[in-house]
Amino acid sequence: MTASAPRTARERARAELTQAIKDAARQRLAAEGAPGLSLRAVARDLGMVPSALYRYFANRDELLTALIIEAFDALGEAAEVADAGARESGAGPGARWLAVCRAVRGWAREHPHEFALVYGSPVPGYQAPADTVGPASRIPNVLGSIVIDAASTGSLHPPARPLPGPRLVTEIVVEVAGGEPASPYDDLIERTIVTWITLVGAIAFELFGHLNNVVTDYDTYFDAAMAVSAEAIGLELPRPPRLE
Amino acid sequence: MTASAPRTARERARAELTQAIKDAARQRLAAEGAPGLSLRAVARDLGMVPSALYRYFANRDELLTALIIEAFDALGEAAEVADAGARESGAGPGARWLAVCRAVRGWAREHPHEFALVYGSPVPGYQAPADTVGPASRIPNVLGSIVIDAASTGSLHPPARPLPGPRLVTEIVVEVAGGEPASPYDDLIERTIVTWITLVGAIAFELFGHLNNVVTDYDTYFDAAMAVSAEAIGLELPRPPRLE
DNA sequence: TGTACATCAGTGAACGCGCGTTCACTGATGTAC
DNA sequence: TGTACATCAGTGAACGCGCGTTCACTGATGTAC
C-alpha cells in the first residue's frame, strides 16, 4: 500500500500489519463512530497490546488521519470509477454526472460513519494535515472534469443569468478548472462548487436524519435534487422513468 | 423559560439553575465541541458536585437534547427575526430570502460548535427525541413562507423545466407548504428543500474547512451561492454592489 | 401564628470503567564480516 | 556458511487521568393542620 515494494519479511509484515490496523480501526469506526475509536479498542480487536500500535502510528491523531485519507480516497475512487464506467458506455455529461452523484451517495450510505468522519463535524482538537488535500479533491475534480467536457462539447445550456462580480475562487482552483471560463459561463467554477456542496449536503441531510418525515422516497428525491442542482450549471440530467 | 411561572422560591431557583446549567454546558460546547461536553466539567464550572446535576437532568443525553433544542431554536429565531426585519423594511421575497440566509450563516459562524451539534455528525448512540422536530423546522418554515409569499405575489419565475414525477415529500410537508403547488410549479416544494440543503451545506462547508484554498471571499461567495441556489425556485436575489 | 412532617437540593464518597501514552524488557529478524 | 552485533516488533506493567452514575446523608424550604 505504501511507497516501494517491501523487500524483507519484516517490511512485508510491517506493511501488512499497518493495513490490518487501519482495517480494524475502520471497523471500529463503522460500528461506533469517530468518538468511539480508541487505540486500545483497535489493539484489542487485533489481539495486541495497546502499546504495540505505537510502532505503527505515533499517536491517535495519526491513525485518524490515515482513516480520513482512506475515506476521501474511497469516495474519490467511487466517483472516478462511476465516471469511467459511464464514459465507457458512451454516456454524455448528464448521465456521467448522475452516475457520479449516485456513486458517491451509494458509498456514503454503505459507510455512513466514514462519510461523517470526512464531511461531518470536525474532530475537536484535530487539525487535518496537508496530505488530506489531494484525496479530498478527487470528487470535485471528477465533477469539474465533467463540466469541462460538457462545456467543450456544447452540452451546457447557459445559466439564466450569470452572476456578475469578481472571481471568488483561488488561482489553484482556476488552474485545475482549465483556466478562466469564457462568457456567458463566467461564473461556471463558482456554480460548480455550489453543485458539489449540494451533492454532499443532500447526502449529509439524508444520513444525518434531517429528511426524516420530510421526504418519502430517498432514492428518487436524491436524483431530483441532483437534477435541480445541475440546472445551476446548465447541465441536463437524464430522467429515466422510475416504475417502482 | 419553561411552562408556567414559578410560584415558590424553590421553583424559581430550580428554573434559574436549570438555565445556568444549560448556559455552562453551552459554553463548554463552544469551547470544546460536543465530545468534550461532560457532566463533570459542567458541574465543575458551576462549582457544584457532579451528582447535583442529576436533580436537573436525568443523564447526559437529556442535557444534550436540551442543548440541541436550544441551538435549533436560536437558529430558527435568527432566521425569523431576519425575515421579520426585512419584511418590516418593505423588502421583497428576494431580499427577505437573502437576509434569512445571511442571518443563519451569521449565527452559525458565531456558534460553530452549536451549529455542528445540530447539523454535523450525529452523536453516536444518541437518538434525537420528538421534541427536536418543532425547533428544527423553524428554518425551513421561514424559507417556505417566503416562497409562498413570492408565489402568491407573482415574483417567482417558473423554473426552466419542472421535474416530472410523483410528489416526493410527506403529507405533513405539503400541508405546511399550503397544499399542492399548481403548475408550472409542481415541484416547488422539492426544489425549496434543495435550497434548504444548499443553505446548510454551504455553511457547513465553510465552517468545516472544505472551502479552504478553494474560495477567496467567503462572504461574497456565500451570497453568490445563495443566489445560484435560489434560481432553482425561480427566485431572484438582490445583488448589491460590494465595494470592499 | 406555630409546630410537625414531607419534600427537595446539594454533598461527599465511592463504584467500575476506559482512555492515551511511556518505559524497560525479551526475543525474533536482519546485516556485516 | 557461520558468527556477532544491531535493529526492530511486541510485551506487560504502570502512570495519571476523566468519565457517568449511584447512594446514603444533611440541611434547608415548603405544606398541612
GROMACS .gro file of C-alpha atoms in nm, chain B residues 159 162-167 180-191:
model
   19
  403PRO     CA    1  -3.805   2.715  -1.329
  406PRO     CA    2  -4.017   2.139  -1.372
  407LEU     CA    3  -3.926   1.783  -1.295
  408PRO     CA    4  -4.193   1.530  -1.371
  409GLY     CA    5  -4.282   1.254  -1.137
  410PRO     CA    6  -4.475   1.183  -0.821
  411ARG     CA    7  -4.462   1.400  -0.513
  424GLU     CA    8  -5.003   2.110  -0.363
  425PRO     CA    9  -4.841   2.381  -0.572
  426ALA     CA   10  -5.002   2.445  -0.909
  427SER     CA   11  -4.838   2.404  -1.247
  428PRO     CA   12  -4.576   2.508  -1.358
  429TYR     CA   13  -4.453   2.494  -1.001
  430ASP     CA   14  -4.542   2.131  -0.942
  431ASP     CA   15  -4.206   2.051  -0.789
  432LEU     CA   16  -4.173   2.374  -0.594
  433ILE     CA   17  -4.169   2.204  -0.255
  434GLU     CA   18  -3.900   1.960  -0.358
  435ARG     CA   19  -3.697   2.246  -0.500
   0.00000   0.00000   0.00000
